[in-house]
Structure formats: C-alpha cells, structure tokens
Amino acid sequence: MNVADSQRVASALEHLGYQASPRAEEADVVVMNTCVVRQSAEDKAYGRLSSLNKIKKHRPDMVINLMGCLVGVKGNAKVAQRFPYVDVFSPPSDPMPLVDYLIKRDGREMEATEVAQRFAWQDEDLVLPVEQRGNLVSAFIPIVYGCSHACTYCIIPYRRGIEASRPPEEIMAEARALAAQGVKEITLLGQIVDRYGKERPDYPNLSGLLRRLSNVDGIERLRFLTSHPNWMTDELLDTVAELPKVMPHIEVPIQAGDDLVLKNMRRGYTNQQYRELIERIRARIPGVSIATDIIVGFPGESEEQYQQTYELLADLKLDVAHLARYSPRAGTVSERRMPDDVPDEEKWRRFRLLEELQEGIAGEIHAGYLDRTVEVLFEEQVRGRWKGRTPTNKLVFVETETDLRGRVLPVQITRTGPWSMQARLPAE
Ligand code: SAH
C-alpha cells in the first residue's frame, strides 16, 4: 500500500516539474512515507526523520514531507510538535497537501483544484513516475482504502480511516494506463480486499472487478491481497480458478491458532473454520498457493495456546507465513485493555520456532517443483540474474544474457530452496 502511495506522490511531483533524486542529501523535496503497524516500523521512521533534520540544518530550503500512517487521516499533533522541522504532513495515500504546499511556495499559477482534478489518477501521464515507465513489470493498485474491521491489536483503521472502495471506472482507467506504460501484472490492494464494493451496491464485487480487469490488453497477470477468512466467497475462489489471468495465490491471514486468542483479537472465526477454509480454497483452486500472517505473543497467549498456532501451521503446510511479534499500538483495544504480558524473549522464541517450522515446510513444497516446467513472469535483473515469479508467487532466478523483462516464459526448475528457486530457459 505504501509503495503504491509513494509512486503516486512521485508522479504528482513530476507533474509539477520535479525529478527523482537518488540521494536525500541532494534533494529539494524529501517525502518520507511511514508505516506504524508495529513499534519497530515507527522507530525506524523517527530515526530517519532525525537524520533528515541533520541534512536540513545544512540546507534549510529542503522541504520535508512526512506522509502516511505516522500522520494518519486525522493528523497527529504530537508528531507535528515533536518534529517542527517537517514542512508538510500528509495522510496516507494523499499527495495533495504536498502539491498545495509546493504550488504556493513556488508561486505557480496553477490552481490547486485544477491539480486535484488532474490527479484523479485517470491521467495516463500520472500513473507511474517517469523513471519507472517501461521498467516496472508488476504494479499495485489500491482498490479499497482504509479498514473498518476492528481487530483489537491493529492501528490501521485509526490511521487509514474507514473502509472506502474506489470507483471501478477509476481502477479500470488506472489499469489501462499502467498497461500502456508497460506493466504486465497488477496486484489489487485492500486491507480486506475481498470486501471490495460492499458499501456500494452500484459497484461490482471483487470477482466482477477481476472479470473486467481480465479484459485489459497487455495485462497478463492479476493478483489481490489481503483477504479476510470471513469474506472469501466461493464465487471469488471460482473466479480465481476460472480466469486464466488471475493467479492461483491467496493471502489469507489467520493471526493465531487458538480460539480464545482469536476471540480476543476479534478476528471473527475459529481454528476449525480456518482449516475448513483452507480445504475449500484448495478444493476450488487446483495448485493454489496460500500465504498467511501470524502474530505471536498476543496478550495472554499461553504456551498451550501458542501450540495451537504451531500445530495449525504444521498441519496445513501453507506456502508462506509472515510472522510478527505482538507490538502494542497506542489507542488500540488490546493496548488499552490487555496487558502485554508475554516477555520479549518468549515472543522471540515462539517466532523463531515458527520460522524454523515454516522454512522446512517451504523447502519441502519447493522441492516438489524440481525439474518441473513453470511459467515465470520476469521482472528485473538482480546481480546478473533475472528475477521472476511463478503463478503461485514463488521467486525464480534465471542466469542468462537475454533481456527477459516483462516476458512470461516457461522455464525448467533446476534448484530449489526455502526462499527461492533457480531455473533455466528451455533449449539453452
Ligand atoms: N489488513 C491486513 C494486513 C494488516 S497489516 C490483515 O488484516 O490481514 C499486516 C500484518 O501485520 C497483519 O496481518 C498482522 O499480522 C500484523 N500486525 C498488525 N498489527 C500488529 C501488531 N499490533 N503487532 C504485531 N503485528 C501486527
């Protein structure tokens, strides 16, 4: 979501005549986009902010824009007070505060409303920053902003605001513009992406949107994330199975394996229901890969309760598990009402055990790809090797002199590990 937001700001700035600079030290304008989902992310933002302050002391004209969840949709007076050298504060996804500021500062003739109209993201020039046009193979499109599902640990609804689906025409226009700029793969984004269109009877649902997007010429692959177990309909699963452009990969977080912990998290489902959901996904989408998110050390989580998570991961053998240690976020229900009583070392222990387990599972799943031929969409060259992804979202590297950017090619897997695979082009 933040990557998509940052690209949007970059495009807007280019529209005003600014260019990307490789180093903050040399930039006239620095935009710092922030995440606060865990304390570690927030701390990183503070660290970067103070190093920007050092630069600004030498170059007082430098404009610093603090953007994203550290600011939030309602603004953040504490942060504004603590970082007086920040010139502009912007909520998530919104380039306009900075645009307005720069228009005024630079004494431009342009009316802010005129700019806002142009930045309705229907303008083909604006979708990707210049340096990425023709370079970026895989792009994100946010389709649901904000979130209205009150998971007790989560700060996102407070900072990104209530759930709002983007108009389908806007999404389609953006997809067509991205395709025209060379993008081959689009990932649709939302905190609960499968709730797309729920509050708008005149909008299609996610299945309908995927159908429409399937017709965009030039776009070869579609993905979406993140799903919530309670909103994954059979219709959506069947759409994924049916539409050739929609990749067989589902990101559906469980967060914890124990029913009481799930209840305290206010997730709205049980261990058993999640297991049934995984069965249902696998039955309806042949060859599907599934990713989950897990939080260890939620308030009150006992060893036995944690074991439920461990067993669930061991049983289900999912492709990916994004692991996190519980981090209390100011103002959330869990922070206010539930003591953060699992010691840090214990959170780390649980985290490492799950990491080890999942590494074994992923290694095993990947070993099953050995010698197989799979279709890979190649994105970029990384240290001399071409990096791409299988339909199931597995990372594949190919060593070759040929320019593979943006191409979908069948390759033969020659080596596998828990994190990635190596492959060769056919008949080489
Ligand atoms: N809306 C998506 C993604 C939320 S943020 C969803 O609900 O799945 C990505 C992940 O960060 C979450 O899935 C969760 O595992 C983790 N996370 C969120 N709040 C957290 C917290 N307070 N402490 C630790 N991890 C957290």
Coordinates of C-alpha atoms and ligand atoms in Angstrom, one line a residue:
M1 CA 0.0 0.0 0.0
N2 CA 2.8 2.4 0.9
V3 CA 4.7 1.5 -2.3
A4 CA 1.6 2.4 -4.3
D5 CA 1.1 5.6 -2.3
S6 CA 4.8 6.6 -2.8
Q7 CA 4.6 6.1 -6.6
R8 CA 1.6 8.3 -6.6
V9 CA 3.4 11.1 -4.9
A10 CA 6.4 10.7 -7.2
S11 CA 4.0 11.1 -10.3
A12 CA 2.4 14.1 -8.8
L13 CA 5.8 15.8 -8.2
E14 CA 6.9 15.0 -11.7
H15 CA 3.8 16.7 -12.9
L16 CA 5.0 19.8 -11.1
G17 CA 8.4 19.6 -12.8
Y18 CA 10.3 17.8 -10.1
Q19 CA 12.6 14.8 -10.8
A20 CA 13.6 11.8 -8.7
S21 CA 16.9 12.2 -6.9
P22 CA 18.9 9.2 -5.8
R23 CA 20.0 10.7 -2.5
A24 CA 18.1 12.6 0.1
E25 CA 21.2 14.8 0.7
E26 CA 20.8 16.3 -2.8
A27 CA 17.0 16.6 -2.9
D28 CA 15.0 19.8 -2.8
V29 CA 12.0 17.9 -1.5
V30 CA 12.1 14.7 0.6
V31 CA 8.9 12.7 1.1
M32 CA 9.1 10.2 3.9
N33 CA 6.2 7.7 3.8
T34 CA 5.7 5.9 7.0
C35 CA 4.2 2.7 8.5
V36 CA 3.3 2.2 12.1
V37 CA 1.8 -1.2 12.1
R38 CA 4.5 -2.3 14.7
Q39 CA 6.7 -0.2 17.0
S40 CA 9.8 -1.2 15.0
A41 CA 8.4 0.4 11.9
E42 CA 7.5 3.6 13.9
D43 CA 11.0 3.7 15.4
K44 CA 12.6 3.4 12.0
A45 CA 10.6 6.4 10.9
Y46 CA 11.8 8.5 13.9
G47 CA 15.4 7.5 13.2
R48 CA 15.1 8.6 9.5
L49 CA 13.4 11.8 10.5
S50 CA 16.3 12.9 12.8
S51 CA 18.8 12.1 10.1
L52 CA 16.8 14.3 7.7
N53 CA 16.9 17.0 10.3
K54 CA 20.7 16.9 10.2
I55 CA 20.7 17.4 6.4
K56 CA 18.2 20.2 6.7
K57 CA 20.4 22.1 9.1
H58 CA 22.9 22.5 6.3
R59 CA 20.2 23.1 3.7
P60 CA 17.3 24.9 5.3
D61 CA 15.4 25.2 2.0
M62 CA 14.9 21.5 1.8
V63 CA 11.2 20.6 2.1
I64 CA 10.4 17.6 4.3
N65 CA 7.1 16.0 3.8
L66 CA 6.0 13.4 6.3
M67 CA 3.4 11.1 4.9
G68 CA 1.4 8.0 5.8
C69 CA 0.3 6.3 8.9
L70 CA 2.6 8.2 11.3
V71 CA 0.4 11.2 10.4
G72 CA -2.9 9.4 9.9
V73 CA -6.1 10.6 8.4
K74 CA -6.9 12.8 11.4
G75 CA -3.4 14.4 11.6
N76 CA -1.1 13.9 14.5
A77 CA -0.5 16.9 16.8
K78 CA 2.1 15.1 18.9
V79 CA 4.2 14.2 15.9
A80 CA 3.9 17.7 14.5
Q81 CA 5.1 19.1 17.8
R82 CA 8.0 16.6 18.1
F83 CA 9.3 17.3 14.5
P84 CA 8.9 21.0 14.0
Y85 CA 11.3 20.9 11.0
V86 CA 8.8 18.9 9.0
D87 CA 7.2 21.3 6.5
V88 CA 4.2 19.3 5.3
F89 CA 2.2 16.5 6.9
S90 CA 0.1 14.2 4.7
P91 CA -2.3 11.4 5.5
P92 CA -1.9 8.0 3.8
S93 CA -2.5 7.9 0.0
D94 CA -2.8 11.7 -0.4
P95 CA -0.2 13.7 -2.3
M96 CA -2.3 16.9 -2.3
P97 CA -1.0 18.6 0.9
L98 CA 2.5 18.5 -0.6
V99 CA 1.2 19.6 -4.0
D100 CA -0.6 22.5 -2.5
Y101 CA 2.5 23.5 -0.4
L102 CA 4.8 23.4 -3.4
I103 CA 2.4 25.3 -5.7
K104 CA 2.3 28.1 -3.1
R105 CA 6.0 28.0 -2.3
D106 CA 7.0 28.0 -6.0
G107 CA 4.5 30.8 -6.7
R108 CA 2.9 28.9 -9.5
E109 CA -0.2 30.0 -11.4
M110 CA -1.8 26.6 -11.2
E111 CA -4.9 26.3 -9.1
A112 CA -4.8 23.6 -6.5
T113 CA -8.3 22.4 -7.6
E114 CA -7.1 22.1 -11.1
V115 CA -4.2 20.0 -10.0
A116 CA -6.5 17.9 -7.8
Q117 CA -8.7 17.2 -10.9
R118 CA -5.7 16.1 -12.9
F119 CA -4.6 13.9 -10.0
A120 CA -7.8 11.9 -10.1
W121 CA -5.5 9.2 -11.3
Q122 CA -7.2 8.9 -14.7
D123 CA -4.4 10.8 -16.4
E124 CA -2.1 8.3 -18.2
D125 CA 0.9 10.5 -17.5
L126 CA 0.5 10.3 -13.8
V127 CA 0.2 6.6 -13.1
L128 CA 3.9 5.8 -12.9
P129 CA 6.8 8.1 -12.3
V130 CA 8.9 8.6 -15.5
E131 CA 11.9 6.5 -14.3
Q132 CA 9.6 3.5 -13.8
R133 CA 7.6 3.7 -17.0
G134 CA 8.5 0.9 -19.3
N135 CA 10.6 -0.6 -16.4
L136 CA 8.0 -1.7 -13.9
V137 CA 6.6 -5.1 -14.7
S138 CA 4.4 -5.5 -11.7
A139 CA 2.4 -2.7 -10.2
F140 CA -0.1 -2.2 -7.3
I141 CA -3.5 -0.6 -7.5
P142 CA -5.2 0.2 -4.2
I143 CA -8.9 -0.7 -4.6
V144 CA -10.1 -0.4 -1.0
Y145 CA -8.8 2.4 1.1
G146 CA -8.9 2.3 4.9
C147 CA -10.4 -0.5 7.0
S148 CA -13.5 -0.8 9.2
H149 CA -12.8 -4.2 10.8
A150 CA -11.7 -3.6 14.3
C151 CA -9.1 -6.2 15.1
T152 CA -8.1 -5.3 18.7
Y153 CA -4.4 -5.1 18.0
C154 CA -4.5 -3.2 14.8
I155 CA -3.8 0.5 14.3
I156 CA -4.6 0.6 10.6
P157 CA -8.3 1.7 10.9
Y158 CA -7.2 4.6 13.2
R159 CA -4.6 5.8 10.8
R160 CA -6.0 5.0 7.3
G161 CA -9.6 5.7 8.2
I162 CA -12.8 3.9 7.4
E163 CA -13.2 1.5 4.5
A164 CA -13.9 3.0 1.1
S165 CA -13.9 1.3 -2.2
R166 CA -12.6 3.1 -5.2
P167 CA -14.9 3.6 -8.2
P168 CA -14.4 0.8 -10.7
E169 CA -14.0 3.3 -13.6
E170 CA -11.1 4.8 -11.9
I171 CA -9.5 1.4 -11.3
M172 CA -10.0 0.4 -14.9
A173 CA -8.5 3.6 -16.2
E174 CA -5.5 3.2 -13.9
A175 CA -5.1 -0.4 -15.1
R176 CA -5.3 0.6 -18.8
A177 CA -2.8 3.4 -18.2
L178 CA -0.4 1.0 -16.4
A179 CA -0.7 -1.4 -19.3
A180 CA 0.1 1.4 -21.7
Q181 CA 3.2 2.1 -19.7
G182 CA 4.4 -1.4 -19.9
V183 CA 3.1 -3.0 -16.8
K184 CA 2.2 -6.8 -17.2
E185 CA 1.0 -7.7 -13.7
I186 CA -1.4 -5.8 -11.4
T187 CA -1.9 -6.6 -7.7
L188 CA -5.1 -5.2 -6.3
L189 CA -4.8 -3.9 -2.7
G190 CA -7.0 -3.6 0.3
Q191 CA -6.8 -4.3 4.0
I192 CA -9.7 -6.7 3.3
V193 CA -9.6 -6.7 -0.4
D194 CA -12.5 -9.2 -0.8
R195 CA -14.8 -6.6 0.7
Y196 CA -14.4 -4.5 -2.4
G197 CA -17.7 -2.8 -3.3
K198 CA -19.5 -4.0 -0.2
E199 CA -20.7 -0.5 0.8
R200 CA -21.6 0.4 -2.8
P201 CA -24.4 -1.6 -4.5
D202 CA -23.6 0.1 -7.7
Y203 CA -20.0 -1.3 -7.8
P204 CA -19.1 -4.8 -8.9
N205 CA -17.7 -7.1 -6.2
L206 CA -14.0 -8.3 -6.4
S207 CA -15.0 -11.2 -8.7
G208 CA -16.7 -8.8 -11.1
L209 CA -13.8 -6.4 -11.0
L210 CA -11.3 -9.2 -11.8
R211 CA -13.5 -10.1 -14.7
R212 CA -13.4 -6.6 -16.1
L213 CA -9.7 -6.3 -15.5
S214 CA -9.1 -9.6 -17.3
N215 CA -10.2 -7.7 -20.5
V216 CA -7.4 -5.1 -20.2
D217 CA -5.0 -5.8 -23.1
G218 CA -1.4 -6.1 -22.1
I219 CA -2.1 -7.1 -18.5
E220 CA -1.1 -10.7 -18.3
R221 CA -1.4 -11.4 -14.6
L222 CA -3.8 -10.3 -11.8
R223 CA -3.4 -10.8 -8.1
F224 CA -5.1 -9.4 -5.0
L225 CA -4.3 -9.0 -1.3
T226 CA -5.1 -9.2 1.6
S227 CA -8.2 -11.5 2.2
H228 CA -10.0 -12.0 5.4
P229 CA -11.3 -15.6 6.1
N230 CA -14.8 -14.4 6.6
W231 CA -15.1 -12.6 3.3
M232 CA -13.7 -15.3 1.0
T233 CA -16.7 -16.4 -1.0
D234 CA -16.9 -19.5 -3.2
E235 CA -17.7 -17.1 -6.1
L236 CA -14.3 -15.4 -5.6
L237 CA -12.5 -18.7 -5.4
D238 CA -14.2 -20.0 -8.5
T239 CA -13.4 -16.8 -10.3
V240 CA -9.7 -17.2 -9.5
A241 CA -9.9 -20.8 -10.8
E242 CA -11.8 -19.8 -13.9
L243 CA -10.0 -16.7 -15.1
P244 CA -6.6 -17.5 -16.7
K245 CA -5.1 -14.2 -15.9
V246 CA -5.9 -14.4 -12.2
M247 CA -3.0 -16.1 -10.4
P248 CA -3.6 -19.1 -8.1
H249 CA -2.3 -17.4 -5.0
I250 CA -4.3 -16.4 -1.9
E251 CA -3.1 -14.3 1.1
V252 CA -5.4 -15.0 4.0
P253 CA -4.1 -14.3 7.5
I254 CA -5.0 -16.5 10.4
Q255 CA -3.1 -14.4 13.0
A256 CA -3.4 -17.1 15.8
G257 CA -4.3 -20.7 16.1
D258 CA -6.2 -20.6 19.5
D259 CA -9.9 -19.8 19.6
L260 CA -9.7 -17.7 22.7
V261 CA -6.8 -15.7 21.3
L262 CA -8.7 -15.3 18.1
K263 CA -11.7 -14.1 20.0
N264 CA -9.6 -11.6 22.0
M265 CA -8.2 -10.4 18.7
R266 CA -11.7 -10.1 17.4
R267 CA -11.0 -11.9 14.2
G268 CA -14.4 -13.5 13.9
Y269 CA -13.5 -17.1 13.1
T270 CA -12.2 -20.2 14.8
N271 CA -9.2 -22.5 14.2
Q272 CA -11.6 -25.1 12.8
Q273 CA -13.2 -22.6 10.4
Y274 CA -9.9 -21.5 9.1
R275 CA -8.9 -25.1 8.5
E276 CA -12.1 -25.7 6.6
L277 CA -11.5 -22.5 4.6
I278 CA -8.0 -23.8 3.5
E279 CA -9.6 -27.0 2.4
R280 CA -12.2 -25.1 0.5
I281 CA -9.6 -22.9 -1.2
R282 CA -7.5 -26.0 -2.2
A283 CA -10.5 -27.8 -3.5
R284 CA -11.7 -25.0 -5.7
I285 CA -8.4 -23.7 -7.0
P286 CA -6.2 -26.5 -8.1
G287 CA -2.5 -26.0 -7.4
V288 CA -3.2 -22.9 -5.3
S289 CA -0.5 -21.4 -3.1
I290 CA -1.6 -19.9 0.2
A291 CA 0.1 -17.3 2.5
T292 CA -0.9 -16.4 6.0
D293 CA 0.1 -13.8 8.7
I294 CA 0.7 -14.7 12.3
I295 CA 1.2 -12.7 15.4
V296 CA 2.9 -14.5 18.3
G297 CA 2.8 -13.3 21.9
F298 CA -0.6 -11.6 21.8
P299 CA -1.7 -10.6 25.4
G300 CA -2.4 -13.6 27.5
E301 CA -1.2 -16.1 24.9
S302 CA -0.1 -19.2 26.9
E303 CA 2.3 -21.9 25.8
E304 CA -0.7 -24.2 25.1
Q305 CA -2.4 -21.5 23.1
Y306 CA 0.7 -20.8 21.1
Q307 CA 1.0 -24.6 20.4
Q308 CA -2.4 -24.3 18.5
T309 CA -0.7 -21.9 16.1
Y310 CA 2.3 -24.2 15.7
E311 CA 0.1 -27.3 15.1
L312 CA -2.0 -25.4 12.6
L313 CA 1.0 -24.4 10.6
A314 CA 2.5 -27.8 10.8
D315 CA -0.8 -29.4 9.7
L316 CA -1.8 -27.0 6.9
K317 CA 1.6 -26.7 5.3
L318 CA 0.9 -23.3 3.8
D319 CA 3.4 -21.8 1.3
V320 CA 4.3 -18.6 3.2
A321 CA 3.8 -17.4 6.8
H322 CA 4.5 -13.7 7.5
L323 CA 5.4 -13.8 11.2
A324 CA 5.2 -10.9 13.7
R325 CA 5.8 -10.5 17.4
Y326 CA 2.9 -8.7 19.1
S327 CA 3.6 -5.0 19.4
P328 CA 1.1 -2.9 21.4
R329 CA -0.1 0.1 19.4
A330 CA -1.3 3.2 21.3
G331 CA -5.1 3.6 21.3
T332 CA -6.0 0.1 20.1
V333 CA -8.3 -2.0 22.2
S334 CA -5.6 -4.6 23.1
E335 CA -3.2 -1.8 24.1
R336 CA -5.8 -0.2 26.4
R337 CA -7.4 -3.3 27.9
M338 CA -4.9 -6.2 27.7
P339 CA -1.5 -6.2 29.4
D340 CA 1.4 -7.0 27.0
D341 CA 2.4 -9.9 29.3
V342 CA 4.3 -12.2 27.1
P343 CA 8.0 -11.4 27.7
D344 CA 10.1 -10.3 24.7
E345 CA 12.4 -13.3 24.8
E346 CA 9.4 -15.6 24.8
K347 CA 7.9 -13.8 21.8
W348 CA 11.2 -14.2 20.0
R349 CA 11.3 -17.9 21.0
R350 CA 7.9 -18.6 19.5
F351 CA 8.7 -16.5 16.5
R352 CA 11.9 -18.5 15.8
L353 CA 10.2 -21.9 16.3
L354 CA 7.6 -20.9 13.7
E355 CA 10.2 -19.6 11.4
E356 CA 12.1 -22.8 11.5
L357 CA 8.9 -24.9 11.0
Q358 CA 7.9 -22.8 8.1
E359 CA 11.3 -22.9 6.5
G360 CA 11.1 -26.7 6.5
I361 CA 7.6 -26.6 5.0
A362 CA 8.5 -24.1 2.3
G363 CA 11.7 -26.1 1.4
E364 CA 9.6 -29.2 1.1
I365 CA 6.9 -27.6 -1.1
H366 CA 9.6 -26.0 -3.3
A367 CA 11.5 -29.3 -3.7
G368 CA 8.3 -30.5 -5.4
Y369 CA 9.0 -28.0 -8.2
L370 CA 12.3 -29.6 -9.1
D371 CA 12.6 -30.4 -12.8
R372 CA 9.1 -29.1 -13.4
T373 CA 8.5 -26.6 -16.2
V374 CA 6.6 -23.5 -14.9
E375 CA 5.6 -20.2 -16.5
V376 CA 7.5 -17.3 -15.0
L377 CA 6.9 -13.6 -15.4
F378 CA 10.3 -11.9 -15.3
E379 CA 10.6 -8.5 -13.6
E380 CA 14.1 -7.3 -13.3
Q381 CA 17.8 -8.2 -13.2
V382 CA 19.3 -8.6 -9.8
R383 CA 23.0 -9.1 -9.6
G384 CA 23.2 -10.5 -13.1
R385 CA 20.3 -12.9 -12.7
W386 CA 16.8 -12.4 -13.9
K387 CA 14.2 -12.4 -11.2
G388 CA 10.6 -13.5 -11.8
R389 CA 7.6 -15.2 -10.2
T390 CA 5.6 -18.4 -10.9
P391 CA 1.8 -18.1 -10.9
T392 CA 2.0 -19.3 -7.3
N393 CA 4.2 -16.3 -6.5
K394 CA 7.4 -18.3 -6.0
L395 CA 10.6 -16.4 -6.6
V396 CA 12.6 -17.8 -9.5
F397 CA 16.1 -16.7 -10.8
V398 CA 17.5 -17.4 -14.2
E399 CA 21.0 -16.8 -15.3
T400 CA 21.0 -15.5 -18.9
E401 CA 22.3 -12.8 -21.2
T402 CA 18.9 -12.4 -22.7
D403 CA 16.7 -9.5 -21.7
L404 CA 13.7 -11.1 -20.1
R405 CA 12.0 -8.0 -18.7
G406 CA 8.2 -8.3 -18.8
R407 CA 8.2 -11.6 -20.5
V408 CA 6.2 -14.7 -19.4
L409 CA 8.3 -17.8 -20.3
P410 CA 8.2 -21.5 -19.4
V411 CA 11.4 -22.4 -17.5
Q412 CA 12.7 -25.5 -16.0
I413 CA 13.4 -25.5 -12.3
T414 CA 17.0 -26.7 -11.6
R415 CA 17.4 -26.0 -7.9
T416 CA 15.2 -25.1 -5.0
G417 CA 15.5 -23.8 -1.5
P418 CA 13.0 -22.5 1.1
W419 CA 13.1 -18.9 -0.2
S420 CA 13.6 -19.1 -4.0
M421 CA 14.4 -21.4 -6.9
Q422 CA 16.7 -21.4 -9.9
A423 CA 15.7 -22.3 -13.4
R424 CA 16.9 -22.4 -16.9
L425 CA 15.3 -21.3 -20.2
P426 CA 14.2 -24.2 -22.4
A427 CA 16.7 -25.3 -25.1
E428 CA 19.6 -23.3 -23.9
Ligands
SAH1 N1 -5.4 -5.9 6.7 C1 -4.5 -7.0 6.6 C2 -3.0 -6.6 6.9 C3 -2.7 -5.9 8.1 S1 -1.1 -5.4 8.5 C4 -4.9 -8.1 7.5 O1 -5.7 -7.8 8.5 O2 -4.5 -9.2 7.4 C5 -0.1 -6.8 8.2 C6 0.1 -7.7 9.3 O3 0.7 -7.0 10.4 C7 -1.1 -8.2 10.0 O4 -1.7 -9.3 9.2 C8 -0.6 -8.7 11.3 O5 -0.2 -10.0 11.3 C9 0.5 -7.7 11.6 N2 0.1 -6.8 12.7 C10 -0.9 -5.9 12.7 N3 -0.9 -5.3 13.9 C11 0.1 -5.8 14.6 C12 0.5 -5.6 16.0 N4 0.0 -4.7 16.8 N5 1.6 -6.3 16.4 C13 2.2 -7.2 15.6 N6 1.8 -7.5 14.4 C14 0.8 -6.8 13.9

